[in-house]
mmCIF file of C-alpha atoms in Angstrom:
data_model
loop_
_atom_site.group_PDB
_atom_site.id
_atom_site.type_symbol
_atom_site.label_atom_id
_atom_site.label_comp_id
_atom_site.label_asym_id
_atom_site.label_seq_id
_atom_site.Cartn_x
_atom_site.Cartn_y
_atom_site.Cartn_z
ATOM 1 C CA TYR A 10 0.000 0.000 0.000
ATOM 2 C CA GLY A 11 2.879 2.314 0.800
ATOM 3 C CA ASP A 12 4.348 1.700 -2.662
ATOM 4 C CA PHE A 13 1.005 2.459 -4.236
ATOM 5 C CA LYS A 14 0.795 5.809 -2.424
ATOM 6 C CA ALA A 15 4.329 6.540 -3.551
ATOM 7 C CA MET A 16 3.219 6.498 -7.183
ATOM 8 C CA THR A 17 2.483 10.170 -7.733
ATOM 9 C CA SER A 18 -0.516 11.447 -9.615
ATOM 10 C CA ARG A 19 1.861 12.649 -12.346
ATOM 11 C CA GLN A 20 3.328 9.168 -12.811
ATOM 12 C CA THR A 21 -0.133 7.622 -12.907
ATOM 13 C CA ALA A 22 -1.364 10.179 -15.436
ATOM 14 C CA THR A 23 1.729 9.577 -17.569
ATOM 15 C CA SER A 24 1.119 5.806 -17.620
ATOM 16 C CA ILE A 25 -2.564 6.304 -18.419
ATOM 17 C CA LEU A 26 -1.948 8.723 -21.282
ATOM 18 C CA GLY A 27 0.933 6.657 -22.651
ATOM 19 C CA GLY A 28 -1.182 3.507 -22.532
ATOM 20 C CA THR A 29 -4.082 5.302 -24.210
ATOM 21 C CA VAL A 30 -2.002 6.453 -27.188
ATOM 22 C CA GLY A 31 -0.346 3.040 -27.519
ATOM 23 C CA GLY A 32 -3.692 1.270 -27.330
ATOM 24 C CA VAL A 33 -5.271 3.327 -30.109
ATOM 25 C CA PHE A 34 -2.233 2.760 -32.349
ATOM 26 C CA GLN A 35 -2.416 -0.975 -31.642
ATOM 27 C CA ALA A 36 -6.151 -1.254 -32.359
ATOM 28 C CA VAL A 37 -5.984 0.504 -35.734
ATOM 29 C CA VAL A 38 -2.896 -1.349 -36.978
ATOM 30 C CA GLY A 39 -3.786 -4.788 -35.642
ATOM 31 C CA GLN A 40 -7.543 -5.096 -36.229
ATOM 32 C CA PRO A 41 -7.503 -6.623 -39.766
ATOM 33 C CA PHE A 42 -5.146 -9.416 -38.651
ATOM 34 C CA ASP A 43 -7.171 -9.916 -35.473
ATOM 35 C CA THR A 44 -10.381 -10.365 -37.466
ATOM 36 C CA LEU A 45 -8.746 -13.100 -39.570
ATOM 37 C CA LYS A 46 -7.416 -14.771 -36.408
ATOM 38 C CA VAL A 47 -10.789 -14.813 -34.642
ATOM 39 C CA ARG A 48 -12.701 -16.084 -37.696
ATOM 40 C CA LEU A 49 -10.258 -18.951 -38.154
ATOM 41 C CA GLN A 50 -10.254 -19.796 -34.444
ATOM 42 C CA ALA A 51 -14.061 -19.862 -34.185
ATOM 43 C CA GLN A 52 -14.529 -22.381 -37.019
ATOM 44 C CA GLU A 53 -15.844 -25.792 -36.073
ATOM 45 C CA GLY A 54 -17.070 -28.645 -38.239
ATOM 46 C CA LYS A 55 -17.307 -27.727 -41.924
ATOM 47 C CA ALA A 56 -14.798 -24.917 -42.316
ATOM 48 C CA LEU A 57 -15.857 -21.764 -44.125
ATOM 49 C CA TYR A 58 -12.210 -20.738 -44.636
ATOM 50 C CA LYS A 59 -9.332 -22.972 -45.792
ATOM 51 C CA GLY A 60 -6.671 -20.766 -44.231
ATOM 52 C CA PRO A 61 -5.550 -17.169 -43.588
ATOM 53 C CA MET A 62 -5.309 -16.158 -47.264
ATOM 54 C CA ASP A 63 -8.687 -17.721 -48.109
ATOM 55 C CA CYS A 64 -10.224 -15.913 -45.138
ATOM 56 C CA LEU A 65 -8.686 -12.623 -46.276
ATOM 57 C CA VAL A 66 -9.875 -13.009 -49.885
ATOM 58 C CA LYS A 67 -13.429 -14.061 -48.930
ATOM 59 C CA THR A 68 -13.777 -11.308 -46.345
ATOM 60 C CA ILE A 69 -12.741 -8.573 -48.803
ATOM 61 C CA LYS A 70 -14.800 -10.110 -51.645
ATOM 62 C CA ASN A 71 -18.009 -10.444 -49.628
ATOM 63 C CA GLU A 72 -17.732 -7.513 -47.219
ATOM 64 C CA GLY A 73 -15.193 -5.145 -48.716
ATOM 65 C CA PRO A 74 -12.012 -3.956 -46.968
ATOM 66 C CA LEU A 75 -14.057 -2.586 -44.060
ATOM 67 C CA GLY A 76 -15.039 -6.167 -43.247
ATOM 68 C CA LEU A 77 -11.556 -6.564 -41.810
ATOM 69 C CA TYR A 78 -12.385 -3.840 -39.299
ATOM 70 C CA LYS A 79 -15.541 -5.484 -37.928
ATOM 71 C CA GLY A 80 -15.553 -5.281 -34.164
ATOM 72 C CA LEU A 81 -13.125 -2.331 -34.184
ATOM 73 C CA THR A 82 -15.387 -0.030 -32.170
ATOM 74 C CA PRO A 83 -15.009 -1.822 -28.793
ATOM 75 C CA PRO A 84 -11.201 -2.086 -28.884
ATOM 76 C CA LEU A 85 -10.800 1.385 -30.425
ATOM 77 C CA PHE A 86 -12.855 3.126 -27.770
ATOM 78 C CA MET A 87 -11.650 0.828 -25.024
ATOM 79 C CA ALA A 88 -8.044 0.466 -26.219
ATOM 80 C CA GLY A 89 -6.979 3.578 -24.386
ATOM 81 C CA PHE A 90 -8.662 2.445 -21.201
ATOM 82 C CA LEU A 91 -7.432 -1.154 -21.477
ATOM 83 C CA ASN A 92 -3.851 -0.197 -22.261
ATOM 84 C CA ALA A 93 -3.967 2.415 -19.517
ATOM 85 C CA VAL A 94 -4.987 -0.365 -17.103
ATOM 86 C CA LEU A 95 -2.297 -2.669 -18.542
ATOM 87 C CA PHE A 96 0.618 -0.229 -18.411
ATOM 88 C CA THR A 97 -0.425 1.414 -15.138
ATOM 89 C CA THR A 98 -0.915 -1.951 -13.418
ATOM 90 C CA ASN A 99 2.420 -3.199 -14.710
ATOM 91 C CA SER A 100 4.109 0.014 -13.603
ATOM 92 C CA PHE A 101 2.611 -0.405 -10.138
ATOM 93 C CA MET A 102 3.689 -4.060 -9.932
ATOM 94 C CA LYS A 103 7.232 -3.059 -10.887
ATOM 95 C CA ARG A 104 7.293 -0.454 -8.131
ATOM 96 C CA LEU A 105 5.805 -2.940 -5.698
ATOM 97 C CA ILE A 106 8.630 -5.447 -6.118
ATOM 98 C CA SER A 107 11.414 -2.920 -6.669
ATOM 99 C CA SER A 108 13.928 -2.489 -3.832
ATOM 100 C CA ASP A 109 15.396 0.634 -5.482
ATOM 101 C CA PRO A 110 13.119 2.667 -7.794
ATOM 102 C CA SER A 111 16.130 4.540 -9.212
ATOM 103 C CA THR A 112 17.591 1.413 -10.857
ATOM 104 C CA PRO A 113 16.010 -0.805 -13.570
ATOM 105 C CA LEU A 114 14.480 -4.079 -12.429
ATOM 106 C CA SER A 115 16.342 -7.293 -13.090
ATOM 107 C CA LEU A 116 14.787 -9.430 -15.830
ATOM 108 C CA PRO A 117 13.453 -12.043 -13.353
ATOM 109 C CA LYS A 118 11.586 -9.247 -11.548
ATOM 110 C CA VAL A 119 10.295 -7.923 -14.882
ATOM 111 C CA LEU A 120 8.871 -11.398 -15.531
ATOM 112 C CA LEU A 121 7.318 -11.475 -12.048
ATOM 113 C CA ALA A 122 5.717 -8.061 -12.537
ATOM 114 C CA GLY A 123 4.284 -9.273 -15.856
ATOM 115 C CA LEU A 124 2.887 -12.376 -14.169
ATOM 116 C CA MET A 125 1.232 -10.239 -11.466
ATOM 117 C CA THR A 126 -0.255 -7.856 -14.049
ATOM 118 C CA GLY A 127 -2.225 -10.482 -15.992
ATOM 119 C CA PRO A 128 -5.062 -11.480 -13.635
ATOM 120 C CA VAL A 129 -5.918 -7.847 -12.782
ATOM 121 C CA TYR A 130 -6.027 -6.857 -16.441
ATOM 122 C CA CYS A 131 -8.269 -9.799 -17.412
ATOM 123 C CA PHE A 132 -11.283 -8.542 -15.464
ATOM 124 C CA PHE A 133 -11.301 -5.426 -17.667
ATOM 125 C CA LEU A 134 -10.311 -7.188 -20.887
ATOM 126 C CA THR A 135 -12.746 -10.120 -20.999
ATOM 127 C CA PRO A 136 -16.051 -8.242 -21.643
ATOM 128 C CA VAL A 137 -14.433 -6.089 -24.358
ATOM 129 C CA ASP A 138 -12.907 -9.156 -25.996
ATOM 130 C CA LEU A 139 -16.255 -10.956 -25.943
ATOM 131 C CA VAL A 140 -18.076 -8.104 -27.709
ATOM 132 C CA LYS A 141 -15.287 -7.759 -30.280
ATOM 133 C CA SER A 142 -15.130 -11.491 -31.028
ATOM 134 C CA ARG A 143 -18.878 -11.898 -31.478
ATOM 135 C CA LEU A 144 -18.946 -9.051 -33.968
ATOM 136 C CA GLN A 145 -15.864 -10.294 -35.829
ATOM 137 C CA ILE A 146 -17.225 -13.753 -36.633
ATOM 138 C CA GLN A 147 -20.300 -12.310 -38.350
ATOM 139 C CA SER A 148 -20.142 -12.123 -42.123
ATOM 140 C CA THR A 149 -22.516 -12.002 -45.063
ATOM 141 C CA GLN A 150 -22.044 -15.773 -45.373
ATOM 142 C CA THR A 151 -23.279 -16.462 -41.857
ATOM 143 C CA SER A 152 -26.339 -15.402 -39.904
ATOM 144 C CA VAL A 153 -26.064 -11.853 -38.549
ATOM 145 C CA ILE A 154 -27.175 -11.830 -34.911
ATOM 146 C CA TYR A 155 -25.846 -8.503 -33.675
ATOM 147 C CA ARG A 156 -26.278 -5.015 -35.125
ATOM 148 C CA GLY A 157 -23.370 -3.508 -33.206
ATOM 149 C CA PRO A 158 -21.477 -3.452 -29.880
ATOM 150 C CA PHE A 159 -24.402 -2.282 -27.768
ATOM 151 C CA ASP A 160 -26.655 -4.937 -29.313
ATOM 152 C CA VAL A 161 -24.090 -7.588 -28.318
ATOM 153 C CA ILE A 162 -24.089 -6.304 -24.741
ATOM 154 C CA SER A 163 -27.885 -6.080 -24.598
ATOM 155 C CA LYS A 164 -28.508 -9.574 -25.993
ATOM 156 C CA THR A 165 -25.721 -11.161 -23.946
ATOM 157 C CA LEU A 166 -27.101 -9.683 -20.712
ATOM 158 C CA LYS A 167 -30.649 -10.712 -21.673
ATOM 159 C CA ASN A 168 -29.813 -14.291 -22.688
ATOM 160 C CA GLU A 169 -26.830 -15.104 -20.476
ATOM 161 C CA GLY A 170 -26.966 -12.649 -17.602
ATOM 162 C CA ALA A 171 -24.059 -10.577 -16.277
ATOM 163 C CA ARG A 172 -21.894 -13.713 -16.077
ATOM 164 C CA GLY A 173 -22.241 -14.064 -19.843
ATOM 165 C CA MET A 174 -20.111 -10.946 -20.311
ATOM 166 C CA PHE A 175 -17.273 -12.760 -18.551
ATOM 167 C CA LYS A 176 -17.465 -15.968 -20.585
ATOM 168 C CA GLY A 177 -13.928 -17.172 -21.225
ATOM 169 C CA LEU A 178 -12.501 -15.393 -18.160
ATOM 170 C CA THR A 179 -10.610 -18.463 -16.925
ATOM 171 C CA ALA A 180 -9.055 -19.077 -20.346
ATOM 172 C CA THR A 181 -8.210 -15.363 -20.600
ATOM 173 C CA ILE A 182 -6.449 -15.428 -17.225
ATOM 174 C CA ILE A 183 -4.451 -18.512 -18.247
ATOM 175 C CA THR A 184 -3.573 -16.787 -21.523
ATOM 176 C CA ARG A 185 -2.248 -13.731 -19.706
ATOM 177 C CA ILE A 186 -0.421 -15.694 -17.011
ATOM 178 C CA LEU A 187 1.450 -17.543 -19.750
ATOM 179 C CA GLY A 188 1.812 -14.575 -22.084
ATOM 180 C CA HIS A 189 2.536 -11.520 -19.973
ATOM 181 C CA PRO A 190 5.922 -12.642 -18.599
ATOM 182 C CA ALA A 191 6.970 -13.400 -22.199
ATOM 183 C CA TYR A 192 5.523 -10.055 -23.345
ATOM 184 C CA TRP A 193 7.244 -7.779 -20.870
ATOM 185 C CA GLY A 194 10.338 -9.963 -20.616
ATOM 186 C CA SER A 195 10.934 -10.081 -24.390
ATOM 187 C CA TYR A 196 10.386 -6.340 -24.672
ATOM 188 C CA GLU A 197 12.807 -5.456 -21.875
ATOM 189 C CA LEU A 198 15.426 -8.007 -22.964
ATOM 190 C CA VAL A 199 15.543 -6.761 -26.562
ATOM 191 C CA LYS A 200 15.334 -3.094 -25.577
ATOM 192 C CA ARG A 201 18.212 -3.449 -23.082
ATOM 193 C CA THR A 202 20.264 -5.403 -25.602
ATOM 194 C CA LEU A 203 19.868 -2.641 -28.187
ATOM 195 C CA ASN A 204 20.100 0.255 -25.744
ATOM 196 C CA THR A 205 23.105 -0.344 -23.480
ATOM 197 C CA ASP A 206 22.687 2.949 -21.574
ATOM 198 C CA PRO A 207 19.811 2.460 -19.090
ATOM 199 C CA LEU A 208 19.643 6.191 -18.367
ATOM 200 C CA ALA A 209 19.239 7.204 -22.022
ATOM 201 C CA PRO A 210 15.776 7.056 -23.631
ATOM 202 C CA PRO A 211 15.551 4.293 -26.247
ATOM 203 C CA LYS A 212 15.689 5.232 -29.915
ATOM 204 C CA VAL A 213 12.622 4.769 -32.118
ATOM 205 C CA TYR A 214 13.936 1.688 -33.924
ATOM 206 C CA GLN A 215 14.863 0.089 -30.573
ATOM 207 C CA VAL A 216 11.319 0.515 -29.264
ATOM 208 C CA LEU A 217 9.799 -0.808 -32.508
ATOM 209 C CA VAL A 218 12.039 -3.896 -32.581
ATOM 210 C CA ALA A 219 11.552 -4.575 -28.860
ATOM 211 C CA GLY A 220 7.771 -4.094 -29.142
ATOM 212 C CA SER A 221 7.648 -6.538 -32.043
ATOM 213 C CA ALA A 222 9.602 -9.073 -29.988
ATOM 214 C CA GLY A 223 7.245 -8.585 -27.052
ATOM 215 C CA GLY A 224 4.159 -9.216 -29.188
ATOM 216 C CA ILE A 225 5.588 -12.310 -30.862
ATOM 217 C CA GLY A 226 6.791 -13.642 -27.508
ATOM 218 C CA PHE A 227 3.354 -13.127 -25.974
ATOM 219 C CA TRP A 228 1.391 -14.983 -28.644
ATOM 220 C CA THR A 229 3.913 -17.784 -28.997
ATOM 221 C CA ALA A 230 3.619 -18.467 -25.270
ATOM 222 C CA CYS A 231 -0.155 -18.390 -24.947
ATOM 223 C CA PHE A 232 -1.839 -18.921 -28.329
ATOM 224 C CA PRO A 233 -3.445 -22.350 -27.639
ATOM 225 C CA PHE A 234 -5.470 -20.915 -24.753
ATOM 226 C CA ASP A 235 -6.448 -17.927 -26.862
ATOM 227 C CA VAL A 236 -8.120 -20.417 -29.217
ATOM 228 C CA VAL A 237 -9.975 -21.881 -26.231
ATOM 229 C CA LYS A 238 -11.039 -18.397 -25.133
ATOM 230 C CA THR A 239 -12.366 -17.552 -28.612
ATOM 231 C CA LYS A 240 -14.346 -20.814 -28.785
ATOM 232 C CA LEU A 241 -15.973 -20.010 -25.445
ATOM 233 C CA GLN A 242 -16.704 -16.360 -26.147
ATOM 234 C CA THR A 243 -18.227 -16.865 -29.600
ATOM 235 C CA GLN A 244 -20.773 -19.379 -28.359
ATOM 236 C CA VAL A 245 -24.321 -18.087 -28.162
ATOM 237 C CA ASN A 246 -26.148 -19.360 -25.102
ATOM 238 C CA ASP A 247 -28.755 -21.337 -26.996
ATOM 239 C CA PRO A 248 -29.856 -24.660 -25.406
ATOM 240 C CA LYS A 249 -30.291 -26.153 -28.905
ATOM 241 C CA ARG A 250 -26.727 -25.210 -29.823
ATOM 242 C CA LYS A 251 -24.777 -25.783 -26.624
ATOM 243 C CA ILE A 252 -21.198 -26.686 -27.540
ATOM 244 C CA SER A 253 -19.263 -26.785 -24.300
ATOM 245 C CA SER A 254 -19.590 -26.139 -20.623
ATOM 246 C CA GLY A 255 -16.209 -24.819 -19.620
ATOM 247 C CA THR A 256 -12.533 -24.293 -20.263
ATOM 248 C CA TRP A 257 -11.301 -27.839 -19.697
ATOM 249 C CA TYR A 258 -14.153 -29.368 -21.698
ATOM 250 C CA THR A 259 -13.325 -27.027 -24.583
ATOM 251 C CA VAL A 260 -9.648 -28.048 -24.443
ATOM 252 C CA GLN A 261 -10.664 -31.722 -24.643
ATOM 253 C CA ARG A 262 -13.134 -31.077 -27.459
ATOM 254 C CA ILE A 263 -10.608 -29.187 -29.605
ATOM 255 C CA TYR A 264 -8.023 -31.936 -29.132
ATOM 256 C CA HIS A 265 -10.568 -34.685 -29.862
ATOM 257 C CA LEU A 266 -11.841 -33.054 -33.068
ATOM 258 C CA GLU A 267 -8.678 -31.481 -34.467
ATOM 259 C CA GLY A 268 -5.655 -32.638 -32.489
ATOM 260 C CA ILE A 269 -2.783 -30.316 -31.600
ATOM 261 C CA ARG A 270 -3.229 -28.376 -34.850
ATOM 262 C CA GLY A 271 -6.617 -27.227 -33.611
ATOM 263 C CA PHE A 272 -4.913 -25.128 -30.940
ATOM 264 C CA TYR A 273 -3.005 -23.156 -33.583
ATOM 265 C CA LYS A 274 -5.834 -22.057 -35.865
ATOM 266 C CA GLY A 275 -5.216 -18.454 -36.860
ATOM 267 C CA PHE A 276 -1.631 -18.464 -35.571
ATOM 268 C CA LEU A 277 -0.124 -17.034 -38.776
ATOM 269 C CA PRO A 278 -2.290 -13.875 -38.968
ATOM 270 C CA CYS A 279 -1.860 -13.493 -35.226
ATOM 271 C CA VAL A 280 1.943 -13.459 -35.441
ATOM 272 C CA LEU A 281 1.827 -11.194 -38.512
ATOM 273 C CA ARG A 282 -0.324 -8.828 -36.444
ATOM 274 C CA ALA A 283 1.766 -9.134 -33.284
ATOM 275 C CA ALA A 284 4.898 -7.466 -34.659
ATOM 276 C CA PRO A 285 3.481 -4.215 -36.088
ATOM 277 C CA ALA A 286 0.611 -3.854 -33.585
ATOM 278 C CA ASN A 287 2.799 -4.193 -30.511
ATOM 279 C CA ALA A 288 5.617 -2.208 -32.078
ATOM 280 C CA VAL A 289 3.317 0.818 -32.454
ATOM 281 C CA ALA A 290 1.723 0.168 -29.040
ATOM 282 C CA PHE A 291 5.063 0.423 -27.254
ATOM 283 C CA PHE A 292 6.150 3.269 -29.538
ATOM 284 C CA GLY A 293 3.012 5.231 -28.629
ATOM 285 C CA TYR A 294 3.579 4.548 -24.945
ATOM 286 C CA GLU A 295 7.289 5.427 -24.933
ATOM 287 C CA LEU A 296 6.765 8.506 -27.141
ATOM 288 C CA THR A 297 4.004 9.866 -24.915
ATOM 289 C CA THR A 298 5.674 9.140 -21.567
ATOM 290 C CA THR A 299 9.021 10.541 -22.739
ATOM 291 C CA TRP A 300 7.310 13.720 -23.936
ATOM 292 C CA LEU A 301 5.281 14.124 -20.737
ATOM 293 C CA ASN A 302 8.315 13.520 -18.530
ATOM 294 C CA SER A 303 10.214 16.213 -20.408
ATOM 295 C CA LEU A 304 7.592 18.880 -19.605
#
């Protein structure tokens, strides 16, 4: 608690604003790849798409280029808030475990701070992810259930109750517990390797390369459970169409129907998204915080 009070309002505001800018950059750059990832992950039975390229071609052909940006509204409007929560929580965790705030954390402590950040972040992330995913899987070739983000929220609350907004929470927490240490650890490792002076602000290319490494590290570590999360969140609570009853059942079902490969559906567009999206996310954060700290 003492460490929390020690974080000044200026430091908190800097983390929030930096996270906001980074989040908006990430949402705009990464959304087309994320749409392909979610559509491939949600497939079950007779596949509508043969692979990432087929999904891309069919989406543009049937829905136009804007089809790749379906579900953008929730992450775009919430990206600032979510990234503010992410970066501010991580900053707090770093301060919490730091014995000397004036010196950079060791990499093991960076990993620990990333591990501690995940579960807190998931309670904010899960409802936004659910709305985004349910909008993304809709296309002109499938039945359109939702007219927009607020319609998703309204129908989910009506049909599934408040708990329905947190469907996939367990899988999301597992995803972040596995992914966040790799995310923050990869970013710090690459950034420190490229920038040998810890007191000097990193150069633009160093942030971009380190951010790319962080994104790729994150998804490589946790992708199978992201597939599980997508399967859970894109289910509509219809007794006639009940697919699974929980995280572990979904894991077993994916393995039974598709084997190990089933846990890597959409991995290619995800990794292609991870590099640029997280590069600009960290760039936005570092650019904003460096500028604010110089005022």
